[in-house]
Amino acid sequence: MRSNLLRQPRKAAAHQPAPARYPVAARRSFPRAARHAFGRFAQTTLLLAGIAVVAPAVGRAQVAVPLPAEQTPYEVSIIVTFGQGSVPQQERRREMIARLAEAVERSVGPMWNCRVSEQTDGSPAAVDALERTSVGDVQQEFTAAGIDKAYLLAIGGDAAGYRLAAREWDSATRDLSRPVSRRMIDLNEFPQLALTLVHALFRPVIIIDRTRWGALVCRARAGELAAETGDWQPFAAGRMFEPYFRYLSMERTVERVQRVPWTWLLPVEPRRATADCEVISGLRSPLSGHRRRVEVVALGIRPQAESTLLRVRTFPPAQKPLAGIEIEIVAGEDAEPLRFVSDRSGTVRLPGTVTSEAPYVWLNARSGQAWLARIPFVPGLHDTELLELPDDAPRLRAEGEIALLQADLVDTVARRAVLAATARARAKDRRFKEMDEAISEVRALPRAEKFTAELNTIRVRFVREAREAKDRNAEGRIVRLCEETADLIKFYLDDDKIRAVREELEELRRIAAEDEAARKQFEAQESRRKK
Amino acid sequence: MMPRNLDSIFRFARRSAVTAKRLWLPAAVCVVLVGLRPWFGIAQQTNPSDGSKPAPQAKPAAEDFPPEDDTEQLPTVAELPLPTFEQLIQGPAYDWIVLTNEKCFPVEPLIVRPGAIDAINAQVKAALRKPGGLSESEEAKRKRLALYYLPVTLTRGEEREYKLHSRFIREIIYFEDQMLQRVDRLLDEKEVRKAYELLVALEARDPKWPGIPPRRERLVATEAAMLADRGELEQALMLLEELYDKNPAYSGLEFQMGTVVDRLVERALAADDPRQARFFLKRLARRIPGQRVIAQRNSELSARAAELLNQARAAERDRQWDKALDAAEGAARLWPDVPELLVTLYRIGAHFQRLRVGVIDLPGDGSADAVRRPADRRRNQLTRMELFQPDRFDSGMTRYETPIFNSWEPADLGHSVAFEVRRGREDWESRPALTAGGLASLLATRMQTGSPAYEPRFASAVDSIVVRSPVELIVNFRTAPLRAEALFRFPLPGDSVTYPFRLERRDESSVVYRRSFEESSTTTDRHVSEIVEIRYSDYDAALQGLLRGEVSMLASVPPVQVRPLSDRSEFFLLAGAFPSVHVLQFNPHSAPLANRALRRALMYSLDRPEILQDAILKGAGTLGRVISAPFPTTSNAYNRLITPHKFDPALAYSLARAAQKELGGEIPPLVLHVPEDPLILDSVRRITSAWAKIGVRTNIVQVAASGTAVADGPWDIVYRTDPMMEPLTDLWPYLTLSGGTDVATLMHLPSWLRQELLALDRAGDWTNAEAILRKLHRQLWAEVHLIPLWEIDQYVAIRKNVRGIPTRPVGQYQYAQRWKIEAWFARD
């Protein structure tokens, strides 16, 4: 497959002339969104500054008149592969290609410089081969050819007719979409069905600029060229974008592309080619900082996977699988959260479709009572996702030890209450010797100091562990847990309470002694009186 | 008041009464007799069977009698009614004097009784002058004549003391005689109880009163007849035997006994209990050997047994071994003395070996359940052949054995294991022939999410499976498992066919397992073909069944029966490798039991040593121990530093009140599921009684085998007895009550406990694993996630005709397919 694609000649089935290529620096010079955003004054200032910066380069290049991205059409290649036995006649194939090119031209318009071509594969498993194709198989060829978007279509035989599968390759993010496929009964359906698939796969690219005030402005590639209405609008309602960092070399070539994890851009009040963006992210500052050789682009997202395998790991470098982490998907304020648990290998399979008002949901990760993460999540967008969380083991171990201590504490408090009640009852019955025994039993019970000492041992041990692991969250949680337990110890094993009981019992003893003395005195008086 | 001579008032009665005061006497007797009239209403008219005889002197002449008008108001003896039962019991007691003119009157009980007249005659005879002796003086004559008078006390009037000449007395009806007459009347009316009471009262008055023994015998005979009429034949027979021992000549006794025994035999045969029929016949024969029923029934049973034996031979010729054994065993049960029985039964029994086992519970329908009852565990042992199964227990660890593999060799520092599958199958083996490929497919199903056999622990541990050859299989692990055998301890799939036995049939009283693969018909070295579990109502009945020969094995021997059975030479008494561990486990979803104070209150309120001794051990002191963990004390996982919680009722009460406060003022009644075991039920009653004392009410629900405690309605506590053979792997499913090892099943546990269980699952060395297990022991103990009660040593009693049983079996049926059974039948 790869070699065939590489050998594929560029047949001009129907295409517009390719636009001139512009240096990246030039394309960044006059952001259209900036003009809208800053007003006339800012526009003038920026223009002068831009001229000052760009003039030498323009002087050197001598050729390019930089077109803004939103006016730059996509260079698109649609490559159709016919599986063995699906379309035997060459004429018929040409006709189908031509009809597809027409349909694309009609539907997309000037937004694309599109070239539709045929790949003669002859393989009986063209559809399967397409599904197996990886980024590495196609990247070099398309990058060299200056293609922005490539659509790989494959037709194969099917029990009930034909199966048409398609994938999109995006140059800006070097991403190959997951395949989508449809069944067709008649080959006459091909152009329309192929166009439908291509449209379903199309992920518009936006360039992200940051204003001086920190707001994000998005410019859609070829946004100005898209039809005012229709399905190909880059900022279609409800569409979200997934940002990528493009790391450039000194020569301004792309060295690598990295997806910004757990971050999405939601256009706010979109215009035709530009929009302000709201950042929805689980990270504190996902797009912050200005780095000279890093571009930020974003790709429109189209969730298609039936499920997403979430891999839950500790932070690098250990990246241990975290088992037993509770994952909640919250689709709305009133919706009942969907609950999952990571298995032994630290993975959770999340459903690809979740009924939600927003195009995203919130994913909460919890270990027991401790919240570890709260991140936005688009179900079914990727086959796998990596969620890195702090290792909660030290806190859990501390919790286990504290649970043991609390169990002892509960027993001690209950015993003390029983003994106090017993002593009180004995005092009321004037059995003061037995009362003293009960009090001495109370004294023999473990005191608050003992529990506090044990608690301190736990605190020191596990806080040190958390510090060694450089996990400040865990450290904080352990300290909090210990403080709560210390409060319990202080409250329930307060010496003042037992002192009050003792005083009350002594008072009872004193009253009893006084009564006894009075009785004796009365008896003495009586005897004297009788005498 | 001085007694006066009553004859003085009968001036016609004694012409020689010199000193009689003549004139006032007739009037006085009239007064007395009129005064006596009210008593006539209670007099009786029938003659006593053994009353005093009339005086021996000549009947007085007619002119001697007082005139009729003097005695006419007295009733005649025929007019006297018999006192009622109540009158006789409550009293007062009167004797009746019957005069020679048939008239009678009551008097206070005579001093000399019975035979007062005889005594007078004897005295008079002794006082008579001897022939040839000196002439009798007046004084002597006066004294002699005075001897003829019987002193009596009238029942009414101011002057009640009289003397009556014996020649006017025809008869004395004593009070005791009246009682005997009433006894006769009551027995005629089948009022056995009253008759008995009356007899007892009579015996209390005078145990030697003539007439008591025959009444006693009649009483027994009547009661026996009544019992027989009511169908209480055994009691009737017992009474008749008692009567026979006292008086073998009692009229109609032999016939009555024969009838009763015949009916008993008929009933026993109808209930398919020929042994009991033979027992009754022998019992009758011991006393009346020639009774007609004995010969009749003996010949009948013998003929039926011979017929069954013929049927057995016919079935044997048709190679229908199970039917042949049924018929031969039937013949043995019916009449063990039938000729050629021994040879035929041994021959058939050697070919089709059947083991009968006495149990008190039967397995359920086979539905999956995390809490397995003893019956389910036995069924699993027979019908679920595991790749690796526990073989023995030593040094605190479970050792494994496999029926499937020849060898298993760890390699790559334990990261892979090479298995060699056994080629072929021995004749005695009841298992499928497996190949490495088949096993690989089986293992793969345990790794596939969504497969019914999916096992998360196994799936996460195994990385890949390589089939080298039809008999060689390599399993590669992601991390070296601590005990690979424990990981492979799962059954071969078998919904339609199970190994080594299959459940053939079952009903309410029995369940039959039969070997899945029959042994070759040509082999002479045969093994058990069929195991029949017979249900008894309790352990005592099961023991009786064993002693009678109805069963050859008891699946479970309670501690109290261990010593008596160990003294008997005809049985092996084998101690199991694992004790049964009795635990009260809380429902993780029970709202009240989420309260720690309540859980601790429940625990502190139990005096476990006392309950163990009184309800379970009953004197067999060393066969059970109070525990502090849900695993056996012999296990390496058991932390010996942790002692069981002490009984502290005051603390329990205090904690219960605290819990009550936290639960909003009331502790809801708890539902406790217990297995159908009388021993356990007794202990559970004591437990709930202890809980009631601290204000916790409990509803006991008895759950039959396979009654899924987890699924069947709301419950709070379940009583478990399943032993944890391998805490390393079994603790997880035990605590989660799920039977599986999915992480999601841990979610009801506190997160720190969950983490410990996960750490145990990942433990890479024994030291670490044991440390975690002991820590878990401490945590479970402290948090009271369950209440470990006690462990009881398990015993199996087996008749010595069963061979091949391990000396310390794991479960009841370890290696049952290798057992051999010699035919045996009870000869009594």
Tab-separated table of C-alpha atoms in Angstrom, chain B residues 491-807:
chain	number	residue	atom	x	y	z
B	491	PRO	CA	-12.442	-25.656	35.925
B	492	LEU	CA	-12.522	-27.062	32.463
B	493	PRO	CA	-15.536	-25.679	30.659
B	494	GLY	CA	-18.403	-28.111	30.755
B	495	ASP	CA	-21.983	-26.981	30.589
B	496	SER	CA	-23.167	-30.146	28.891
B	497	VAL	CA	-20.520	-32.566	30.113
B	498	THR	CA	-18.813	-32.209	33.436
B	499	TYR	CA	-15.779	-34.019	34.749
B	500	PRO	CA	-15.028	-36.324	36.413
B	501	PHE	CA	-18.677	-36.881	37.356
B	502	ARG	CA	-21.909	-35.571	36.029
B	503	LEU	CA	-25.067	-34.850	37.938
B	504	GLU	CA	-27.301	-37.689	36.775
B	505	ARG	CA	-30.490	-36.887	38.617
B	506	ARG	CA	-31.760	-35.463	41.828
B	507	ASP	CA	-34.887	-35.161	43.887
B	508	GLU	CA	-35.727	-33.776	47.280
B	509	SER	CA	-34.028	-36.540	49.191
B	510	SER	CA	-31.083	-37.554	47.073
B	511	VAL	CA	-28.773	-36.596	44.267
B	512	VAL	CA	-26.924	-38.982	41.981
B	513	TYR	CA	-23.567	-38.313	40.345
B	514	ARG	CA	-22.246	-40.690	37.753
B	515	ARG	CA	-18.827	-41.031	36.171
B	516	SER	CA	-18.694	-39.019	32.941
B	517	PHE	CA	-16.368	-41.462	31.207
B	518	GLU	CA	-17.182	-45.082	31.873
B	519	GLU	CA	-14.256	-47.364	32.460
B	520	SER	CA	-13.436	-49.943	29.860
B	521	SER	CA	-15.739	-52.934	30.020
B	522	THR	CA	-12.758	-55.274	29.869
B	523	THR	CA	-10.805	-53.862	32.757
B	524	THR	CA	-10.812	-55.700	36.032
B	525	ASP	CA	-9.408	-52.864	38.078
B	526	ARG	CA	-12.515	-50.785	38.368
B	527	HIS	CA	-13.367	-47.682	40.398
B	528	VAL	CA	-16.368	-45.901	41.698
B	529	SER	CA	-19.041	-45.419	39.054
B	530	GLU	CA	-21.752	-43.690	40.950
B	531	ILE	CA	-22.036	-41.528	44.037
B	532	VAL	CA	-25.426	-41.128	45.639
B	533	GLU	CA	-25.903	-38.437	48.248
B	534	ILE	CA	-28.808	-39.179	50.560
B	535	ARG	CA	-30.217	-36.379	52.597
B	536	TYR	CA	-30.986	-36.757	56.286
B	537	SER	CA	-32.829	-34.342	58.479
B	538	ASP	CA	-29.938	-33.888	60.899
B	539	TYR	CA	-26.557	-35.243	61.882
B	540	ASP	CA	-27.975	-37.840	64.264
B	541	ALA	CA	-30.192	-39.310	61.571
B	542	ALA	CA	-27.221	-39.383	59.212
B	543	LEU	CA	-25.155	-41.204	61.795
B	544	GLN	CA	-27.965	-43.708	62.235
B	545	GLY	CA	-27.992	-44.193	58.485
B	546	LEU	CA	-24.292	-44.933	58.554
B	547	LEU	CA	-24.582	-47.378	61.420
B	548	ARG	CA	-27.510	-49.160	59.796
B	549	GLY	CA	-25.619	-49.489	56.553
B	550	GLU	CA	-27.884	-47.248	54.490
B	551	VAL	CA	-24.830	-45.195	53.561
B	552	SER	CA	-21.138	-45.967	53.520
B	553	MET	CA	-19.900	-42.454	54.126
B	554	LEU	CA	-20.798	-39.340	56.045
B	555	ALA	CA	-19.754	-36.225	54.182
B	556	SER	CA	-19.481	-34.246	57.372
B	557	VAL	CA	-19.134	-35.472	60.924
B	558	PRO	CA	-19.971	-32.917	63.603
B	559	PRO	CA	-17.446	-32.644	66.456
B	560	VAL	CA	-19.712	-34.333	68.950
B	561	GLN	CA	-19.794	-37.494	66.819
B	562	VAL	CA	-16.083	-37.690	66.205
B	563	ARG	CA	-15.130	-39.569	69.343
B	564	PRO	CA	-17.904	-42.181	69.192
B	565	LEU	CA	-17.112	-42.859	65.545
B	566	SER	CA	-13.391	-43.056	66.118
B	567	ASP	CA	-13.997	-45.914	68.544
B	568	ARG	CA	-15.707	-48.023	65.920
B	569	SER	CA	-13.513	-50.324	63.973
B	570	GLU	CA	-15.700	-50.605	60.884
B	571	PHE	CA	-15.147	-46.987	59.846
B	572	PHE	CA	-12.268	-44.768	58.820
B	573	LEU	CA	-12.531	-41.352	60.391
B	574	LEU	CA	-10.472	-38.991	58.252
B	575	ALA	CA	-9.618	-35.444	59.231
B	576	GLY	CA	-9.828	-32.982	56.354
B	577	ALA	CA	-6.845	-30.976	55.206
B	578	PHE	CA	-8.695	-27.726	55.851
B	579	PRO	CA	-10.998	-26.820	58.695
B	580	SER	CA	-14.273	-25.168	57.901
B	581	VAL	CA	-14.036	-21.494	58.752
B	582	HIS	CA	-17.224	-19.997	60.108
B	583	VAL	CA	-17.583	-16.307	59.456
B	584	LEU	CA	-20.358	-13.758	59.654
B	585	GLN	CA	-19.870	-11.541	56.663
B	586	PHE	CA	-21.618	-8.221	56.261
B	587	ASN	CA	-23.367	-7.109	53.126
B	588	PRO	CA	-21.281	-4.275	51.727
B	589	HIS	CA	-24.476	-2.583	50.580
B	590	SER	CA	-26.210	-2.764	53.954
B	591	ALA	CA	-26.737	0.765	55.209
B	592	PRO	CA	-26.796	0.057	58.954
B	593	LEU	CA	-23.721	-2.163	58.781
B	594	ALA	CA	-21.730	0.570	57.128
B	595	ASN	CA	-21.624	1.947	60.653
B	596	ARG	CA	-18.395	0.870	62.279
B	597	ALA	CA	-19.711	1.226	65.826
B	598	LEU	CA	-22.564	-1.165	65.054
B	599	ARG	CA	-20.217	-3.729	63.531
B	600	ARG	CA	-18.013	-3.571	66.588
B	601	ALA	CA	-21.011	-3.778	68.886
B	602	LEU	CA	-22.153	-6.955	67.137
B	603	MET	CA	-18.722	-8.449	67.581
B	604	TYR	CA	-18.156	-7.508	71.215
B	605	SER	CA	-21.566	-8.848	72.180
B	606	LEU	CA	-20.650	-12.419	71.181
B	607	ASP	CA	-19.160	-14.772	73.706
B	608	ARG	CA	-17.685	-16.870	70.958
B	609	PRO	CA	-15.819	-19.400	73.118
B	610	GLU	CA	-18.988	-20.222	74.986
B	611	ILE	CA	-21.167	-20.451	71.887
B	612	LEU	CA	-18.556	-22.630	70.229
B	613	GLN	CA	-18.450	-25.007	73.169
B	614	ASP	CA	-22.165	-25.149	73.814
B	615	ALA	CA	-23.574	-25.149	70.313
B	616	ILE	CA	-20.924	-26.667	68.095
B	617	LEU	CA	-18.373	-28.697	70.009
B	618	LYS	CA	-20.624	-29.934	72.814
B	619	GLY	CA	-17.729	-31.341	74.754
B	620	ALA	CA	-15.417	-32.086	71.837
B	621	GLY	CA	-13.150	-29.329	73.067
B	622	THR	CA	-10.147	-29.598	70.810
B	623	LEU	CA	-11.911	-29.829	67.465
B	624	GLY	CA	-12.690	-26.150	67.115
B	625	ARG	CA	-11.046	-22.834	67.833
B	626	VAL	CA	-12.108	-19.217	67.971
B	627	ILE	CA	-10.381	-17.253	65.207
B	628	SER	CA	-9.644	-13.672	64.320
B	629	ALA	CA	-9.369	-13.974	60.528
B	630	PRO	CA	-11.404	-15.573	57.760
B	631	PHE	CA	-8.670	-18.069	56.979
B	632	PRO	CA	-7.472	-21.170	58.828
B	633	THR	CA	-5.116	-20.678	61.749
B	634	THR	CA	-2.698	-23.105	60.092
B	635	SER	CA	-2.298	-20.833	57.095
B	636	ASN	CA	0.798	-18.712	56.688
B	637	ALA	CA	-1.503	-15.785	56.184
B	638	TYR	CA	-2.803	-16.019	59.735
B	639	ASN	CA	-1.302	-13.402	61.997
B	640	ARG	CA	-0.859	-15.120	65.337
B	641	LEU	CA	-0.138	-11.859	67.113
B	642	ILE	CA	-3.755	-10.898	66.722
B	643	THR	CA	-6.016	-12.403	69.304
B	644	PRO	CA	-9.760	-12.627	68.801
B	645	HIS	CA	-11.801	-9.800	70.236
B	646	LYS	CA	-12.871	-10.414	73.805
B	647	PHE	CA	-16.490	-10.691	74.861
B	648	ASP	CA	-17.439	-7.375	76.400
B	649	PRO	CA	-21.194	-6.934	76.748
B	650	ALA	CA	-20.985	-3.521	78.398
B	651	LEU	CA	-18.819	-2.172	75.611
B	652	ALA	CA	-21.086	-3.791	73.037
B	653	TYR	CA	-24.096	-2.122	74.584
B	654	SER	CA	-22.373	1.228	74.655
B	655	LEU	CA	-21.298	0.908	71.005
B	656	ALA	CA	-24.787	-0.193	69.980
B	657	ARG	CA	-26.266	2.904	71.583
B	658	ALA	CA	-23.714	5.056	69.814
B	659	ALA	CA	-24.600	3.358	66.540
B	660	GLN	CA	-28.279	3.796	67.234
B	661	LYS	CA	-27.731	7.499	67.675
B	662	GLU	CA	-25.746	7.722	64.468
B	663	LEU	CA	-28.423	5.775	62.587
B	664	GLY	CA	-31.114	8.218	63.499
B	665	GLY	CA	-32.429	6.721	66.684
B	666	GLU	CA	-33.185	3.175	65.599
B	667	ILE	CA	-31.217	0.188	64.424
B	668	PRO	CA	-33.291	-1.545	61.755
B	669	PRO	CA	-33.747	-5.321	62.046
B	670	LEU	CA	-30.925	-7.173	60.345
B	671	VAL	CA	-31.516	-10.069	57.972
B	672	LEU	CA	-29.152	-12.942	58.575
B	673	HIS	CA	-28.796	-15.676	55.964
B	674	VAL	CA	-27.717	-19.036	57.340
B	675	PRO	CA	-27.224	-22.389	55.648
B	676	GLU	CA	-29.523	-25.321	56.307
B	677	ASP	CA	-27.457	-26.926	58.994
B	678	PRO	CA	-28.965	-27.754	62.394
B	679	LEU	CA	-25.654	-27.255	64.131
B	680	ILE	CA	-25.176	-23.836	62.642
B	681	LEU	CA	-28.766	-22.902	63.289
B	682	ASP	CA	-28.297	-23.600	66.958
B	683	SER	CA	-25.239	-21.385	67.146
B	684	VAL	CA	-26.966	-18.676	65.125
B	685	ARG	CA	-29.845	-18.639	67.584
B	686	ARG	CA	-27.390	-18.000	70.389
B	687	ILE	CA	-25.721	-15.286	68.364
B	688	THR	CA	-28.969	-13.495	67.630
B	689	SER	CA	-29.953	-13.854	71.247
B	690	ALA	CA	-26.739	-12.098	72.245
B	691	TRP	CA	-27.430	-9.365	69.734
B	692	ALA	CA	-30.945	-8.968	71.043
B	693	LYS	CA	-29.467	-8.159	74.437
B	694	ILE	CA	-27.770	-5.095	73.018
B	695	GLY	CA	-30.923	-4.064	71.192
B	696	VAL	CA	-30.193	-5.417	67.728
B	697	ARG	CA	-33.043	-7.441	66.273
B	698	THR	CA	-32.297	-10.082	63.674
B	699	ASN	CA	-34.406	-12.075	61.260
B	700	ILE	CA	-32.917	-15.454	60.460
B	701	VAL	CA	-33.443	-16.699	56.921
B	702	GLN	CA	-32.418	-20.243	56.149
B	703	VAL	CA	-30.964	-20.441	52.682
B	704	ALA	CA	-30.889	-23.705	50.797
B	705	ALA	CA	-27.820	-24.785	48.911
B	706	SER	CA	-27.002	-22.485	46.032
B	707	GLY	CA	-29.439	-20.037	47.443
B	708	THR	CA	-27.610	-17.010	46.289
B	709	ALA	CA	-27.195	-14.927	49.346
B	710	VAL	CA	-25.865	-12.104	47.271
B	711	ALA	CA	-28.789	-12.013	44.910
B	712	ASP	CA	-31.738	-13.276	46.884
B	713	GLY	CA	-33.435	-10.232	48.236
B	714	PRO	CA	-32.171	-7.856	50.855
B	715	TRP	CA	-29.854	-9.255	53.453
B	716	ASP	CA	-27.377	-7.826	55.894
B	717	ILE	CA	-25.278	-10.683	57.160
B	718	VAL	CA	-24.445	-14.066	55.734
B	719	TYR	CA	-23.080	-17.029	57.658
B	720	ARG	CA	-20.254	-18.580	55.653
B	721	THR	CA	-18.433	-21.819	56.216
B	722	ASP	CA	-16.335	-22.109	53.083
B	723	PRO	CA	-12.671	-22.695	53.803
B	724	MET	CA	-10.168	-20.368	52.225
B	725	MET	CA	-7.574	-22.713	50.816
B	726	GLU	CA	-5.335	-20.096	49.236
B	727	PRO	CA	-5.746	-16.700	50.927
B	728	LEU	CA	-3.348	-15.198	48.419
B	729	THR	CA	-5.882	-15.600	45.623
B	730	ASP	CA	-9.096	-16.413	47.461
B	731	LEU	CA	-9.279	-13.439	49.781
B	732	TRP	CA	-10.322	-11.067	47.010
B	733	PRO	CA	-13.408	-12.972	45.823
B	734	TYR	CA	-14.173	-13.843	49.422
B	735	LEU	CA	-14.361	-10.228	50.512
B	736	THR	CA	-16.098	-8.972	47.406
B	737	LEU	CA	-18.728	-11.726	47.495
B	738	SER	CA	-18.593	-11.711	43.727
B	739	GLY	CA	-16.710	-14.844	42.857
B	740	GLY	CA	-14.719	-12.807	40.335
B	741	THR	CA	-11.583	-10.740	40.490
B	742	ASP	CA	-12.687	-7.677	38.622
B	743	VAL	CA	-11.359	-4.499	40.230
B	744	ALA	CA	-14.852	-3.044	40.092
B	745	THR	CA	-15.953	-5.612	42.648
B	746	LEU	CA	-13.707	-3.966	45.226
B	747	MET	CA	-15.430	-0.653	45.051
B	748	HIS	CA	-17.556	-1.155	48.132
B	749	LEU	CA	-14.435	-1.564	50.244
B	750	PRO	CA	-12.560	1.372	51.743
B	751	SER	CA	-9.986	2.671	49.317
B	752	TRP	CA	-7.042	1.755	51.565
B	753	LEU	CA	-8.288	-1.821	51.857
B	754	ARG	CA	-8.807	-1.942	48.123
B	755	GLN	CA	-5.273	-0.785	47.659
B	756	GLU	CA	-3.962	-3.506	49.954
B	757	LEU	CA	-5.825	-6.163	47.995
B	758	LEU	CA	-4.401	-4.826	44.760
B	759	ALA	CA	-0.963	-4.815	46.321
B	760	LEU	CA	-1.489	-8.435	47.343
B	761	ASP	CA	-2.439	-9.273	43.800
B	762	ARG	CA	0.765	-7.725	42.537
B	763	ALA	CA	3.033	-9.145	45.232
B	764	GLY	CA	6.153	-10.542	43.662
B	765	ASP	CA	7.607	-12.566	46.507
B	766	TRP	CA	6.348	-14.606	49.393
B	767	THR	CA	7.766	-12.408	52.102
B	768	ASN	CA	5.928	-9.422	50.755
B	769	ALA	CA	2.737	-11.395	50.152
B	770	GLU	CA	2.713	-12.774	53.669
B	771	ALA	CA	3.378	-9.355	55.114
B	772	ILE	CA	0.443	-7.932	53.178
B	773	LEU	CA	-1.793	-10.813	54.189
B	774	ARG	CA	-0.955	-10.363	57.838
B	775	LYS	CA	-1.500	-6.657	57.577
B	776	LEU	CA	-4.843	-7.339	55.928
B	777	HIS	CA	-5.646	-9.681	58.775
B	778	ARG	CA	-4.987	-6.886	61.227
B	779	GLN	CA	-6.996	-4.373	59.242
B	780	LEU	CA	-9.977	-6.665	58.763
B	781	TRP	CA	-9.849	-7.449	62.457
B	782	ALA	CA	-9.683	-3.806	63.466
B	783	GLU	CA	-12.312	-2.553	61.076
B	784	VAL	CA	-14.588	-5.561	61.649
B	785	HIS	CA	-15.488	-5.997	57.996
B	786	LEU	CA	-16.578	-9.441	59.036
B	787	ILE	CA	-16.838	-11.417	62.245
B	788	PRO	CA	-14.625	-14.496	62.188
B	789	LEU	CA	-16.338	-16.932	64.537
B	790	TRP	CA	-14.440	-20.186	64.737
B	791	GLU	CA	-12.826	-22.896	62.713
B	792	ILE	CA	-14.028	-26.467	63.021
B	793	ASP	CA	-11.941	-29.468	62.074
B	794	GLN	CA	-13.603	-31.334	59.248
B	795	TYR	CA	-14.068	-35.073	59.467
B	796	VAL	CA	-15.321	-37.626	57.011
B	797	ALA	CA	-16.500	-41.046	58.184
B	798	ILE	CA	-16.146	-43.859	55.671
B	799	ARG	CA	-16.888	-47.537	55.963
B	800	LYS	CA	-13.832	-49.641	55.411
B	801	ASN	CA	-15.165	-51.149	52.218
B	802	VAL	CA	-14.179	-47.885	50.501
B	803	ARG	CA	-10.521	-47.626	49.551
B	804	GLY	CA	-8.218	-45.147	47.877
B	805	ILE	CA	-9.126	-42.090	49.897
B	806	PRO	CA	-6.318	-39.689	50.828
B	807	THR	CA	-5.456	-39.723	54.507
